[in-house]
PDB file of C-alpha atoms and ligand atoms in Angstrom:
ATOM      1  CA  MET A   1      -3.615  -3.459   7.061  1.00 89.00           C
ATOM      2  CA  LEU A   2      -1.749  -1.095   9.320  1.00 86.00           C
ATOM      3  CA  GLN A   3       1.339  -1.078   7.129  1.00 79.00           C
ATOM      4  CA  GLN A   4       1.424   2.434   5.651  1.00 77.00           C
ATOM      5  CA  THR A   5      -2.154   3.137   6.781  1.00 82.00           C
ATOM      6  CA  GLN A   6      -3.424   4.868   9.920  1.00 85.00           C
ATOM      7  CA  ALA A   7      -5.421   2.963  12.529  1.00 88.00           C
ATOM      8  CA  ASN A   8      -8.532   5.162  12.242  1.00 90.00           C
ATOM      9  CA  THR A   9      -8.754   4.465   8.526  1.00 90.00           C
ATOM     10  CA  VAL A  10      -8.188   0.757   9.024  1.00 94.00           C
ATOM     11  CA  ILE A  11     -10.858   0.021  11.672  1.00 95.00           C
ATOM     12  CA  PRO A  12     -13.970  -0.252   9.403  1.00 95.00           C
ATOM     13  CA  TYR A  13     -11.968  -2.220   6.830  1.00 95.00           C
ATOM     14  CA  TYR A  14     -10.732  -4.574   9.533  1.00 96.00           C
ATOM     15  CA  GLU A  15     -14.258  -5.123  10.850  1.00 96.00           C
ATOM     16  CA  ARG A  16     -15.670  -5.921   7.403  1.00 96.00           C
ATOM     17  CA  PHE A  17     -12.705  -8.167   6.687  1.00 96.00           C
ATOM     18  CA  MET A  18     -13.187 -10.132   9.927  1.00 97.00           C
ATOM     19  CA  GLU A  19     -16.888 -10.562   9.228  1.00 97.00           C
ATOM     20  CA  THR A  20     -16.149 -12.011   5.800  1.00 97.00           C
ATOM     21  CA  PHE A  21     -13.043 -14.025   6.667  1.00 97.00           C
ATOM     22  CA  PRO A  22     -13.315 -14.857  10.381  1.00 97.00           C
ATOM     23  CA  THR A  23     -10.662 -17.614  10.317  1.00 97.00           C
ATOM     24  CA  VAL A  24      -7.380 -18.277   8.561  1.00 97.00           C
ATOM     25  CA  ASP A  25      -9.038 -21.149   6.702  1.00 97.00           C
ATOM     26  CA  ASP A  26     -11.859 -18.888   5.468  1.00 97.00           C
ATOM     27  CA  LEU A  27      -9.259 -16.535   4.039  1.00 97.00           C
ATOM     28  CA  ALA A  28      -7.111 -19.323   2.579  1.00 97.00           C
ATOM     29  CA  LEU A  29     -10.053 -20.864   0.719  1.00 97.00           C
ATOM     30  CA  GLY A  30     -12.006 -17.639   0.075  1.00 95.00           C
ATOM     31  CA  ASP A  31     -12.488 -15.666  -3.113  1.00 94.00           C
ATOM     32  CA  GLU A  32      -9.593 -13.338  -4.021  1.00 92.00           C
ATOM     33  CA  GLU A  33     -11.821 -10.860  -5.888  1.00 90.00           C
ATOM     34  CA  MET A  34     -13.956 -10.545  -2.743  1.00 92.00           C
ATOM     35  CA  LEU A  35     -10.823  -9.901  -0.693  1.00 94.00           C
ATOM     36  CA  LEU A  36      -9.643  -7.201  -3.102  1.00 92.00           C
ATOM     37  CA  LYS A  37     -13.077  -5.652  -3.068  1.00 90.00           C
ATOM     38  CA  LEU A  38     -12.955  -5.448   0.751  1.00 92.00           C
ATOM     39  CA  TRP A  39      -9.518  -3.867   0.449  1.00 91.00           C
ATOM     40  CA  GLN A  40     -10.699  -1.255  -2.038  1.00 88.00           C
ATOM     41  CA  GLY A  41      -9.700   2.194  -0.781  1.00 85.00           C
ATOM     42  CA  LEU A  42      -6.892   0.949   1.489  1.00 87.00           C
ATOM     43  CA  GLY A  43      -4.407   0.724  -1.379  1.00 82.00           C
ATOM     44  CA  TYR A  44      -1.191  -1.343  -1.391  1.00 83.00           C
ATOM     45  CA  TYR A  45      -3.113  -4.379  -2.636  1.00 88.00           C
ATOM     46  CA  ARG A  46      -0.013  -6.552  -2.423  1.00 89.00           C
ATOM     47  CA  ARG A  47      -0.659  -6.735   1.321  1.00 90.00           C
ATOM     48  CA  ALA A  48      -4.024  -8.386   0.684  1.00 94.00           C
ATOM     49  CA  ARG A  49      -2.605 -10.883  -1.786  1.00 94.00           C
ATOM     50  CA  ASN A  50       0.250 -11.764   0.545  1.00 95.00           C
ATOM     51  CA  LEU A  51      -2.164 -12.181   3.429  1.00 95.00           C
ATOM     52  CA  LYS A  52      -4.114 -14.696   1.398  1.00 96.00           C
ATOM     53  CA  LYS A  53      -0.966 -16.539   0.304  1.00 97.00           C
ATOM     54  CA  ALA A  54       0.219 -16.685   3.929  1.00 97.00           C
ATOM     55  CA  ALA A  55      -3.198 -18.002   5.015  1.00 98.00           C
ATOM     56  CA  LEU A  56      -2.906 -20.745   2.418  1.00 97.00           C
ATOM     57  CA  VAL A  57       0.522 -21.809   3.728  1.00 97.00           C
ATOM     58  CA  ILE A  58      -0.846 -21.846   7.313  1.00 97.00           C
ATOM     59  CA  HIS A  59      -3.916 -23.778   6.175  1.00 97.00           C
ATOM     60  CA  GLU A  60      -1.699 -26.422   4.580  1.00 97.00           C
ATOM     61  CA  LYS A  61       1.246 -26.587   6.996  1.00 96.00           C
ATOM     62  CA  GLY A  62       0.061 -25.060  10.275  1.00 96.00           C
ATOM     63  CA  MET A  63       1.124 -21.863  12.002  1.00 96.00           C
ATOM     64  CA  PRO A  64       4.907 -21.397  12.311  1.00 97.00           C
ATOM     65  CA  GLN A  65       5.883 -20.626  15.910  1.00 96.00           C
ATOM     66  CA  THR A  66       9.390 -19.209  15.533  1.00 97.00           C
ATOM     67  CA  PHE A  67      10.816 -15.977  14.120  1.00 97.00           C
ATOM     68  CA  GLU A  68      12.571 -17.908  11.324  1.00 97.00           C
ATOM     69  CA  GLY A  69       9.439 -19.898  10.451  1.00 97.00           C
ATOM     70  CA  LEU A  70       7.190 -16.825  10.459  1.00 98.00           C
ATOM     71  CA  ARG A  71       9.717 -14.957   8.301  1.00 97.00           C
ATOM     72  CA  GLU A  72       9.096 -17.528   5.553  1.00 97.00           C
ATOM     73  CA  LEU A  73       5.430 -16.561   5.197  1.00 97.00           C
ATOM     74  CA  PRO A  74       4.562 -14.301   2.240  1.00 96.00           C
ATOM     75  CA  GLY A  75       4.311 -10.655   3.274  1.00 93.00           C
ATOM     76  CA  ILE A  76       5.866 -11.201   6.712  1.00 95.00           C
ATOM     77  CA  GLY A  77       9.092  -9.253   7.158  1.00 92.00           C
ATOM     78  CA  ASP A  78      11.496  -9.087  10.089  1.00 93.00           C
ATOM     79  CA  TYR A  79       9.371  -6.658  12.083  1.00 93.00           C
ATOM     80  CA  THR A  80       6.089  -8.564  11.888  1.00 94.00           C
ATOM     81  CA  ALA A  81       7.804 -11.922  12.413  1.00 97.00           C
ATOM     82  CA  ALA A  82       9.561 -10.574  15.518  1.00 97.00           C
ATOM     83  CA  ALA A  83       6.363  -8.988  16.853  1.00 96.00           C
ATOM     84  CA  ILE A  84       4.387 -12.239  16.487  1.00 97.00           C
ATOM     85  CA  ALA A  85       7.224 -14.477  17.746  1.00 97.00           C
ATOM     86  CA  SER A  86       7.810 -12.343  20.843  1.00 97.00           C
ATOM     87  CA  ILE A  87       4.182 -11.502  21.707  1.00 97.00           C
ATOM     88  CA  ALA A  88       2.575 -14.847  20.880  1.00 97.00           C
ATOM     89  CA  PHE A  89       5.442 -17.276  21.501  1.00 97.00           C
ATOM     90  CA  ASP A  90       7.767 -15.431  23.966  1.00 97.00           C
ATOM     91  CA  GLU A  91      10.763 -15.637  21.632  1.00 97.00           C
ATOM     92  CA  PRO A  92      13.368 -13.034  22.678  1.00 97.00           C
ATOM     93  CA  VAL A  93      13.693 -11.146  19.408  1.00 97.00           C
ATOM     94  CA  ALA A  94      13.410  -7.360  18.983  1.00 97.00           C
ATOM     95  CA  ALA A  95      10.661  -6.004  16.699  1.00 96.00           C
ATOM     96  CA  ILE A  96      12.479  -3.286  14.790  1.00 95.00           C
ATOM     97  CA  ASP A  97      10.353  -0.734  12.980  1.00 92.00           C
ATOM     98  CA  GLY A  98      10.872   2.967  12.327  1.00 92.00           C
ATOM     99  CA  ASN A  99      10.002   3.788  15.954  1.00 93.00           C
ATOM    100  CA  LEU A 100      12.563   1.429  17.383  1.00 95.00           C
ATOM    101  CA  LEU A 101      15.233   2.571  14.925  1.00 97.00           C
ATOM    102  CA  ARG A 102      14.650   6.144  16.072  1.00 97.00           C
ATOM    103  CA  ILE A 103      14.705   5.260  19.786  1.00 97.00           C
ATOM    104  CA  TYR A 104      17.865   3.184  19.466  1.00 97.00           C
ATOM    105  CA  SER A 105      19.707   5.679  17.303  1.00 97.00           C
ATOM    106  CA  ARG A 106      19.139   8.154  20.164  1.00 97.00           C
ATOM    107  CA  LEU A 107      19.715   5.755  23.067  1.00 97.00           C
ATOM    108  CA  TYR A 108      23.153   4.775  21.733  1.00 97.00           C
ATOM    109  CA  CYS A 109      23.934   7.843  19.578  1.00 97.00           C
ATOM    110  CA  VAL A 110      24.128   5.759  16.375  1.00 97.00           C
ATOM    111  CA  ASP A 111      25.489   8.089  13.703  1.00 96.00           C
ATOM    112  CA  ASP A 112      24.912   5.766  10.725  1.00 96.00           C
ATOM    113  CA  VAL A 113      21.814   6.512   8.635  1.00 96.00           C
ATOM    114  CA  ILE A 114      18.997   4.268   9.859  1.00 95.00           C
ATOM    115  CA  ASP A 115      17.539   3.541   6.410  1.00 92.00           C
ATOM    116  CA  ARG A 116      20.621   1.635   5.193  1.00 93.00           C
ATOM    117  CA  SER A 117      21.753  -1.819   6.200  1.00 92.00           C
ATOM    118  CA  LYS A 118      24.826  -0.689   8.152  1.00 95.00           C
ATOM    119  CA  GLY A 119      22.793   1.441  10.566  1.00 95.00           C
ATOM    120  CA  LYS A 120      19.959  -1.077  10.722  1.00 94.00           C
ATOM    121  CA  ASN A 121      22.328  -3.969  11.458  1.00 94.00           C
ATOM    122  CA  LYS A 122      24.003  -2.016  14.230  1.00 96.00           C
ATOM    123  CA  ILE A 123      20.630  -1.281  15.836  1.00 96.00           C
ATOM    124  CA  PHE A 124      19.440  -4.843  15.247  1.00 95.00           C
ATOM    125  CA  ALA A 125      22.440  -6.133  17.237  1.00 96.00           C
ATOM    126  CA  LEU A 126      21.960  -3.585  20.059  1.00 96.00           C
ATOM    127  CA  ALA A 127      18.215  -4.192  20.359  1.00 96.00           C
ATOM    128  CA  ASN A 128      18.590  -7.954  20.355  1.00 95.00           C
ATOM    129  CA  LYS A 129      21.264  -7.688  23.052  1.00 95.00           C
ATOM    130  CA  ASP A 130      18.883  -5.637  25.202  1.00 93.00           C
ATOM    131  CA  ILE A 131      15.693  -7.617  24.591  1.00 92.00           C
ATOM    132  CA  SER A 132      14.119  -9.070  27.729  1.00 88.00           C
ATOM    133  CA  ARG A 133      14.512 -12.844  28.005  1.00 89.00           C
ATOM    134  CA  GLU A 134      11.494 -13.103  30.320  1.00 93.00           C
ATOM    135  CA  ARG A 135       8.961 -10.755  28.698  1.00 96.00           C
ATOM    136  CA  PRO A 136      10.152  -9.960  25.162  1.00 97.00           C
ATOM    137  CA  GLY A 137       6.634  -9.312  23.857  1.00 97.00           C
ATOM    138  CA  ASP A 138       5.928  -6.781  26.615  1.00 97.00           C
ATOM    139  CA  LEU A 139       9.227  -4.995  25.968  1.00 96.00           C
ATOM    140  CA  ASN A 140       8.541  -4.822  22.226  1.00 97.00           C
ATOM    141  CA  GLN A 141       5.074  -3.390  22.847  1.00 96.00           C
ATOM    142  CA  ALA A 142       6.443  -0.923  25.396  1.00 96.00           C
ATOM    143  CA  MET A 143       8.992   0.280  22.826  1.00 96.00           C
ATOM    144  CA  MET A 144       6.240   0.668  20.201  1.00 94.00           C
ATOM    145  CA  ASP A 145       4.308   2.866  22.647  1.00 95.00           C
ATOM    146  CA  LEU A 146       7.414   4.790  23.684  1.00 97.00           C
ATOM    147  CA  GLY A 147       8.146   5.585  20.026  1.00 96.00           C
ATOM    148  CA  ASN A 148       4.547   6.586  19.434  1.00 93.00           C
ATOM    149  CA  LYS A 149       3.984   8.749  22.524  1.00 96.00           C
ATOM    150  CA  VAL A 150       7.323   9.816  24.002  1.00 97.00           C
ATOM    151  CA  CYS A 151      10.355   9.409  21.743  1.00 97.00           C
ATOM    152  CA  THR A 152       8.553  11.005  18.803  1.00 96.00           C
ATOM    153  CA  PRO A 153      10.277  12.220  15.616  1.00 95.00           C
ATOM    154  CA  GLU A 154       9.773  15.892  16.523  1.00 93.00           C
ATOM    155  CA  ASN A 155       9.905  17.327  20.052  1.00 93.00           C
ATOM    156  CA  PRO A 156      10.341  14.065  22.017  1.00 95.00           C
ATOM    157  CA  LEU A 157       9.187  14.232  25.645  1.00 96.00           C
ATOM    158  CA  CYS A 158      12.585  13.456  27.163  1.00 95.00           C
ATOM    159  CA  LEU A 159      11.669  14.825  30.569  1.00 94.00           C
ATOM    160  CA  LEU A 160       8.940  12.189  30.879  1.00 95.00           C
ATOM    161  CA  CYS A 161      10.973   9.370  29.349  1.00 97.00           C
ATOM    162  CA  PRO A 162      11.659   6.271  31.482  1.00 96.00           C
ATOM    163  CA  LEU A 163      14.886   5.665  29.496  1.00 97.00           C
ATOM    164  CA  ARG A 164      16.286   9.159  30.008  1.00 96.00           C
ATOM    165  CA  ASP A 165      19.041   8.121  32.431  1.00 96.00           C
ATOM    166  CA  ASP A 166      20.340   5.596  29.880  1.00 96.00           C
ATOM    167  CA  CYS A 167      19.978   7.785  26.816  1.00 97.00           C
ATOM    168  CA  ALA A 168      23.282   8.876  25.268  1.00 97.00           C
ATOM    169  CA  ALA A 169      21.677  11.449  22.965  1.00 96.00           C
ATOM    170  CA  PHE A 170      19.934  13.103  25.930  1.00 96.00           C
ATOM    171  CA  LYS A 171      23.148  13.221  27.957  1.00 95.00           C
ATOM    172  CA  GLU A 172      25.136  14.636  25.040  1.00 95.00           C
ATOM    173  CA  GLY A 173      22.427  17.077  23.921  1.00 92.00           C
ATOM    174  CA  ARG A 174      22.155  15.429  20.475  1.00 95.00           C
ATOM    175  CA  VAL A 175      18.483  14.370  20.494  1.00 95.00           C
ATOM    176  CA  ALA A 176      17.397  16.805  17.762  1.00 91.00           C
ATOM    177  CA  GLU A 177      20.057  15.634  15.281  1.00 94.00           C
ATOM    178  CA  LEU A 178      19.198  11.913  15.547  1.00 96.00           C
ATOM    179  CA  PRO A 179      18.228   9.685  13.830  1.00 96.00           C
ATOM    180  CA  LYS A 180      20.164  10.375  10.640  1.00 95.00           C
ATOM    181  CA  LYS A 181      18.505   9.498   7.346  1.00 94.00           C
ATOM    182  CA  THR A 182      19.424   9.464   3.662  1.00 91.00           C
ATOM    183  CA  PRO A 183      17.909  12.523   1.963  1.00 87.00           C
ATOM    184  CA  LYS A 184      14.633  11.609   0.251  1.00 83.00           C
ATOM    185  CA  LYS A 185      14.572  10.945  -3.485  1.00 81.00           C
ATOM    186  CA  LYS A 186      12.238  13.066  -5.506  1.00 84.00           C
ATOM    187  CA  GLN A 187       9.030  11.342  -6.581  1.00 87.00           C
ATOM    188  CA  THR A 188       8.822  10.528 -10.293  1.00 92.00           C
ATOM    189  CA  LEU A 189       6.048  12.325 -12.122  1.00 94.00           C
ATOM    190  CA  LEU A 190       4.317  10.246 -14.821  1.00 95.00           C
ATOM    191  CA  ASP A 191       1.853  11.730 -17.325  1.00 95.00           C
ATOM    192  CA  TYR A 192      -1.035   9.573 -18.556  1.00 96.00           C
ATOM    193  CA  THR A 193      -4.223   9.900 -20.513  1.00 96.00           C
ATOM    194  CA  LEU A 194      -7.007   7.817 -19.005  1.00 97.00           C
ATOM    195  CA  LEU A 195      -9.593   6.548 -21.469  1.00 96.00           C
ATOM    196  CA  LEU A 196     -13.221   6.372 -20.461  1.00 96.00           C
ATOM    197  CA  LEU A 197     -14.724   4.463 -23.360  1.00 94.00           C
ATOM    198  CA  ASP A 198     -18.503   4.424 -23.177  1.00 94.00           C
ATOM    199  CA  LEU A 199     -20.314   1.858 -25.320  1.00 91.00           C
ATOM    200  CA  ASP A 200     -24.045   2.064 -24.514  1.00 91.00           C
ATOM    201  CA  ASP A 201     -23.315   2.691 -20.817  1.00 93.00           C
ATOM    202  CA  SER A 202     -20.684  -0.030 -20.621  1.00 92.00           C
ATOM    203  CA  PHE A 203     -17.099   0.988 -19.893  1.00 95.00           C
ATOM    204  CA  LEU A 204     -13.882  -0.717 -20.841  1.00 93.00           C
ATOM    205  CA  LEU A 205     -11.842  -2.029 -17.898  1.00 94.00           C
ATOM    206  CA  GLU A 206      -8.423  -3.579 -18.271  1.00 92.00           C
ATOM    207  CA  LYS A 207      -6.539  -5.785 -15.870  1.00 89.00           C
ATOM    208  CA  ARG A 208      -3.170  -4.092 -15.355  1.00 90.00           C
ATOM    209  CA  GLU A 209      -0.435  -6.445 -16.418  1.00 86.00           C
ATOM    210  CA  THR A 210       2.697  -4.698 -15.161  1.00 82.00           C
ATOM    211  CA  GLY A 211       3.932  -1.958 -12.887  1.00 83.00           C
ATOM    212  CA  LEU A 212       1.965  -0.221 -10.174  1.00 86.00           C
ATOM    213  CA  LEU A 213      -1.403  -1.817  -9.310  1.00 90.00           C
ATOM    214  CA  HIS A 214      -0.377  -4.901 -11.225  1.00 87.00           C
ATOM    215  CA  GLY A 215      -3.221  -7.440 -11.392  1.00 87.00           C
ATOM    216  CA  MET A 216      -5.900  -4.840 -10.561  1.00 90.00           C
ATOM    217  CA  TRP A 217      -8.777  -3.663 -12.741  1.00 92.00           C
ATOM    218  CA  GLY A 218      -8.546  -0.104 -14.045  1.00 94.00           C
ATOM    219  CA  PHE A 219      -9.333   2.085 -17.032  1.00 96.00           C
ATOM    220  CA  PRO A 220      -6.936   2.051 -19.993  1.00 95.00           C
ATOM    221  CA  LEU A 221      -4.009   4.414 -19.568  1.00 95.00           C
ATOM    222  CA  LEU A 222      -1.969   5.801 -22.438  1.00 95.00           C
ATOM    223  CA  GLU A 223       1.412   7.381 -21.827  1.00 95.00           C
ATOM    224  CA  ASN A 224       1.634  11.199 -21.922  1.00 94.00           C
ATOM    225  CA  HIS A 225      -1.145  13.744 -22.078  1.00 92.00           C
ATOM    226  CA  LEU A 226      -2.783  13.304 -25.451  1.00 94.00           C
ATOM    227  CA  LYS A 227      -5.012  15.805 -27.215  1.00 93.00           C
ATOM    228  CA  THR A 228      -8.545  14.635 -27.986  1.00 94.00           C
ATOM    229  CA  GLU A 229      -7.662  14.464 -31.718  1.00 95.00           C
ATOM    230  CA  ASP A 230      -4.765  12.149 -30.906  1.00 95.00           C
ATOM    231  CA  VAL A 231      -7.007   9.928 -28.804  1.00 95.00           C
ATOM    232  CA  GLN A 232      -9.544   9.796 -31.631  1.00 94.00           C
ATOM    233  CA  LYS A 233      -6.805   8.829 -34.075  1.00 93.00           C
ATOM    234  CA  TYR A 234      -5.513   6.183 -31.653  1.00 93.00           C
ATOM    235  CA  LEU A 235      -8.989   4.674 -31.323  1.00 92.00           C
ATOM    236  CA  THR A 236      -9.708   4.779 -35.062  1.00 91.00           C
ATOM    237  CA  GLU A 237      -6.477   2.895 -35.720  1.00 90.00           C
ATOM    238  CA  ARG A 238      -7.802   0.197 -33.383  1.00 87.00           C
ATOM    239  CA  ASN A 239     -11.141   0.012 -35.158  1.00 86.00           C
ATOM    240  CA  VAL A 240     -13.035   1.816 -32.406  1.00 88.00           C
ATOM    241  CA  MET A 241     -15.504   4.250 -34.007  1.00 89.00           C
ATOM    242  CA  THR A 242     -16.409   7.205 -31.817  1.00 91.00           C
ATOM    243  CA  ARG A 243     -19.258   9.698 -31.865  1.00 92.00           C
ATOM    244  CA  SER A 244     -17.490  12.200 -29.594  1.00 93.00           C
ATOM    245  CA  VAL A 245     -14.225  12.518 -27.705  1.00 94.00           C
ATOM    246  CA  GLU A 246     -13.974  15.055 -24.886  1.00 93.00           C
ATOM    247  CA  ASN A 247     -11.552  16.103 -22.225  1.00 94.00           C
ATOM    248  CA  ARG A 248     -13.057  15.596 -18.728  1.00 93.00           C
ATOM    249  CA  GLY A 249     -10.464  17.194 -16.500  1.00 90.00           C
ATOM    250  CA  SER A 250      -7.302  16.059 -14.836  1.00 91.00           C
ATOM    251  CA  TYR A 251      -6.057  14.923 -11.429  1.00 95.00           C
ATOM    252  CA  ARG A 252      -3.020  13.627  -9.598  1.00 94.00           C
ATOM    253  CA  HIS A 253      -2.683  10.418  -7.669  1.00 95.00           C
ATOM    254  CA  ILE A 254       0.279  10.133  -5.323  1.00 91.00           C
ATOM    255  CA  PHE A 255       1.945   6.787  -4.618  1.00 89.00           C
ATOM    256  CA  SER A 256       4.966   6.472  -2.328  1.00 82.00           C
ATOM    257  CA  HIS A 257       7.590   7.046  -5.060  1.00 86.00           C
ATOM    258  CA  ARG A 258       5.504   8.040  -8.061  1.00 92.00           C
ATOM    259  CA  ILE A 259       2.891  10.570  -8.957  1.00 94.00           C
ATOM    260  CA  TRP A 260       0.393   9.846 -11.698  1.00 95.00           C
ATOM    261  CA  ASN A 261      -0.586  13.038 -13.455  1.00 95.00           C
ATOM    262  CA  ILE A 262      -3.734  12.038 -15.300  1.00 95.00           C
ATOM    263  CA  THR A 263      -5.926  13.628 -17.942  1.00 94.00           C
ATOM    264  CA  ILE A 264      -9.321  11.979 -18.372  1.00 95.00           C
ATOM    265  CA  VAL A 265     -10.644  11.656 -21.897  1.00 95.00           C
ATOM    266  CA  TYR A 266     -14.219  10.486 -22.339  1.00 96.00           C
ATOM    267  CA  ALA A 267     -15.206   8.911 -25.658  1.00 95.00           C
ATOM    268  CA  LYS A 268     -18.692   7.911 -26.688  1.00 93.00           C
ATOM    269  CA  VAL A 269     -18.178   4.778 -28.756  1.00 91.00           C
ATOM    270  CA  ASP A 270     -20.446   4.019 -31.711  1.00 87.00           C
ATOM    271  CA  ALA A 271     -19.103   0.692 -32.746  1.00 78.00           C
ATOM    272  CA  LEU A 272     -16.229  -1.692 -32.250  1.00 75.00           C
ATOM    273  CA  PHE A 273     -14.835  -3.582 -35.161  1.00 65.00           C
ATOM    274  CA  ALA A 274     -12.323  -5.526 -33.161  1.00 60.00           C
ATOM    275  CA  LYS A 275     -12.560  -7.316 -29.860  1.00 58.00           C
ATOM    276  CA  GLU A 276     -10.454  -5.838 -27.049  1.00 56.00           C
ATOM    277  CA  GLU A 277      -8.206  -8.721 -26.080  1.00 56.00           C
ATOM    278  CA  SER A 278      -7.288  -7.636 -22.588  1.00 62.00           C
ATOM    279  CA  GLY A 279     -10.396  -5.723 -21.629  1.00 83.00           C
ATOM    280  CA  LEU A 280     -13.830  -6.216 -20.248  1.00 89.00           C
ATOM    281  CA  TRP A 281     -16.868  -4.067 -21.037  1.00 91.00           C
ATOM    282  CA  VAL A 282     -18.714  -3.531 -17.787  1.00 93.00           C
ATOM    283  CA  ASP A 283     -22.137  -1.972 -17.429  1.00 94.00           C
ATOM    284  CA  LYS A 284     -22.096   1.293 -15.482  1.00 92.00           C
ATOM    285  CA  LYS A 285     -24.268  -0.223 -12.741  1.00 91.00           C
ATOM    286  CA  GLU A 286     -21.981  -3.234 -12.372  1.00 92.00           C
ATOM    287  CA  LEU A 287     -18.733  -1.261 -11.989  1.00 92.00           C
ATOM    288  CA  GLU A 288     -18.982  -1.226  -8.215  1.00 88.00           C
ATOM    289  CA  ARG A 289     -18.635  -4.993  -8.148  1.00 87.00           C
ATOM    290  CA  TYR A 290     -15.016  -4.594  -9.273  1.00 90.00           C
ATOM    291  CA  ALA A 291     -12.159  -3.705  -6.923  1.00 88.00           C
ATOM    292  CA  ILE A 292     -11.053  -0.592  -8.786  1.00 91.00           C
ATOM    293  CA  PRO A 293      -8.151   1.119  -6.963  1.00 92.00           C
ATOM    294  CA  SER A 294      -8.541   4.664  -5.659  1.00 91.00           C
ATOM    295  CA  ALA A 295      -6.048   5.875  -8.295  1.00 94.00           C
ATOM    296  CA  PHE A 296      -9.017   5.585 -10.723  1.00 95.00           C
ATOM    297  CA  GLN A 297     -11.621   7.068  -8.380  1.00 93.00           C
ATOM    298  CA  PRO A 298     -11.917  10.465 -10.140  1.00 94.00           C
ATOM    299  CA  ALA A 299     -12.715   8.625 -13.380  1.00 95.00           C
ATOM    300  CA  LEU A 300     -15.491   6.691 -11.610  1.00 94.00           C
ATOM    301  CA  GLU A 301     -16.845  10.023 -10.396  1.00 92.00           C
ATOM    302  CA  VAL A 302     -16.959  11.271 -13.975  1.00 93.00           C
ATOM    303  CA  ILE A 303     -18.981   8.159 -14.896  1.00 94.00           C
ATOM    304  CA  HIS A 304     -21.368   8.677 -11.987  1.00 91.00           C
ATOM    305  CA  GLY A 305     -21.867  12.268 -13.119  1.00 89.00           C
ATOM    306  CA  LEU A 306     -22.915  11.284 -16.650  1.00 84.00           C
ATOM    307  CA  ASP A 307     -26.582  11.656 -17.614  1.00 68.00           C
TER     308      ASP A 307
HETATM  309 FE1  SF4 B   1      14.034   9.421  23.248  1.00 67.55          FE
HETATM  310 FE2  SF4 B   1      14.489  11.504  24.868  1.00 67.55          FE
HETATM  311 FE3  SF4 B   1      13.863   9.117  25.854  1.00 67.55          FE
HETATM  312 FE4  SF4 B   1      16.230   9.527  24.757  1.00 67.55          FE
HETATM  313  S1  SF4 B   1      15.441  10.510  26.594  1.00 67.55           S
HETATM  314  S2  SF4 B   1      14.919   7.754  24.448  1.00 67.55           S
HETATM  315  S3  SF4 B   1      15.688  10.896  23.106  1.00 67.55           S
HETATM  316  S4  SF4 B   1      12.552  10.423  24.612  1.00 67.55           S
END
């Protein structure tokens, strides 16, 4: 849950999650829709699905107790595997996240960019050479705290740092220029028209089949910003007869590399002459039972604001 999400946001989600799925077996055998519903608002739903897949592997085969074994679990990367292996099983392996990459690039004046494999591999080798053989979990946790509180991205507190005497960047006066990173790519802006189709207070939901939010329920999205006349024409061609089609505002939803730029079009539907293959008509009052991602939240607000 804490991947990409701040601790304060996570706490209530974590508590509800633990109440519903108190053991690995409960999660492995539990209902996926319920899990996604509990995750609603946290985003990055792949984490939830991977967590469930990992629970299923553990339920069937038992808990792996080595870095290599943990690495095989769905959703567990090098960092998490190393953190668990060192903290729970005393395996001397460094847990390398953004904090540790920053600390090490400064400690050893690593000039390679830290978001590419060359720089990462160099730091991986240095950190695993330095890792404590007796208390690897404690060292990993100490480094997490050091990165969080002392060796921060901006204005690190070098004068309070316990590693200052060993820090090459401090000695050479290069702290501010490290770590080096590849310049960020611009986010891609995608224009969509979101359809709110209202058939006697039921709304059409579709399970997204590809791309972002794949496998999640959402409202139909059409590419580009369409005028209401174009939406009406689109619907008529699909045998959806409408009484009115109106624009209901626009919003942006920002993902890590993409921005959805969305116009909401609300259509009061009179009759359907063809069954929507991929969709589900859900009564307004029942919508909250579905795990609808926050990217669609403004559309839900429009629905709640209807008479
Ligand atoms: Fe980071 Fe400064 Fe400590 Fe070096 S001395 S590890 S730059 S806080």
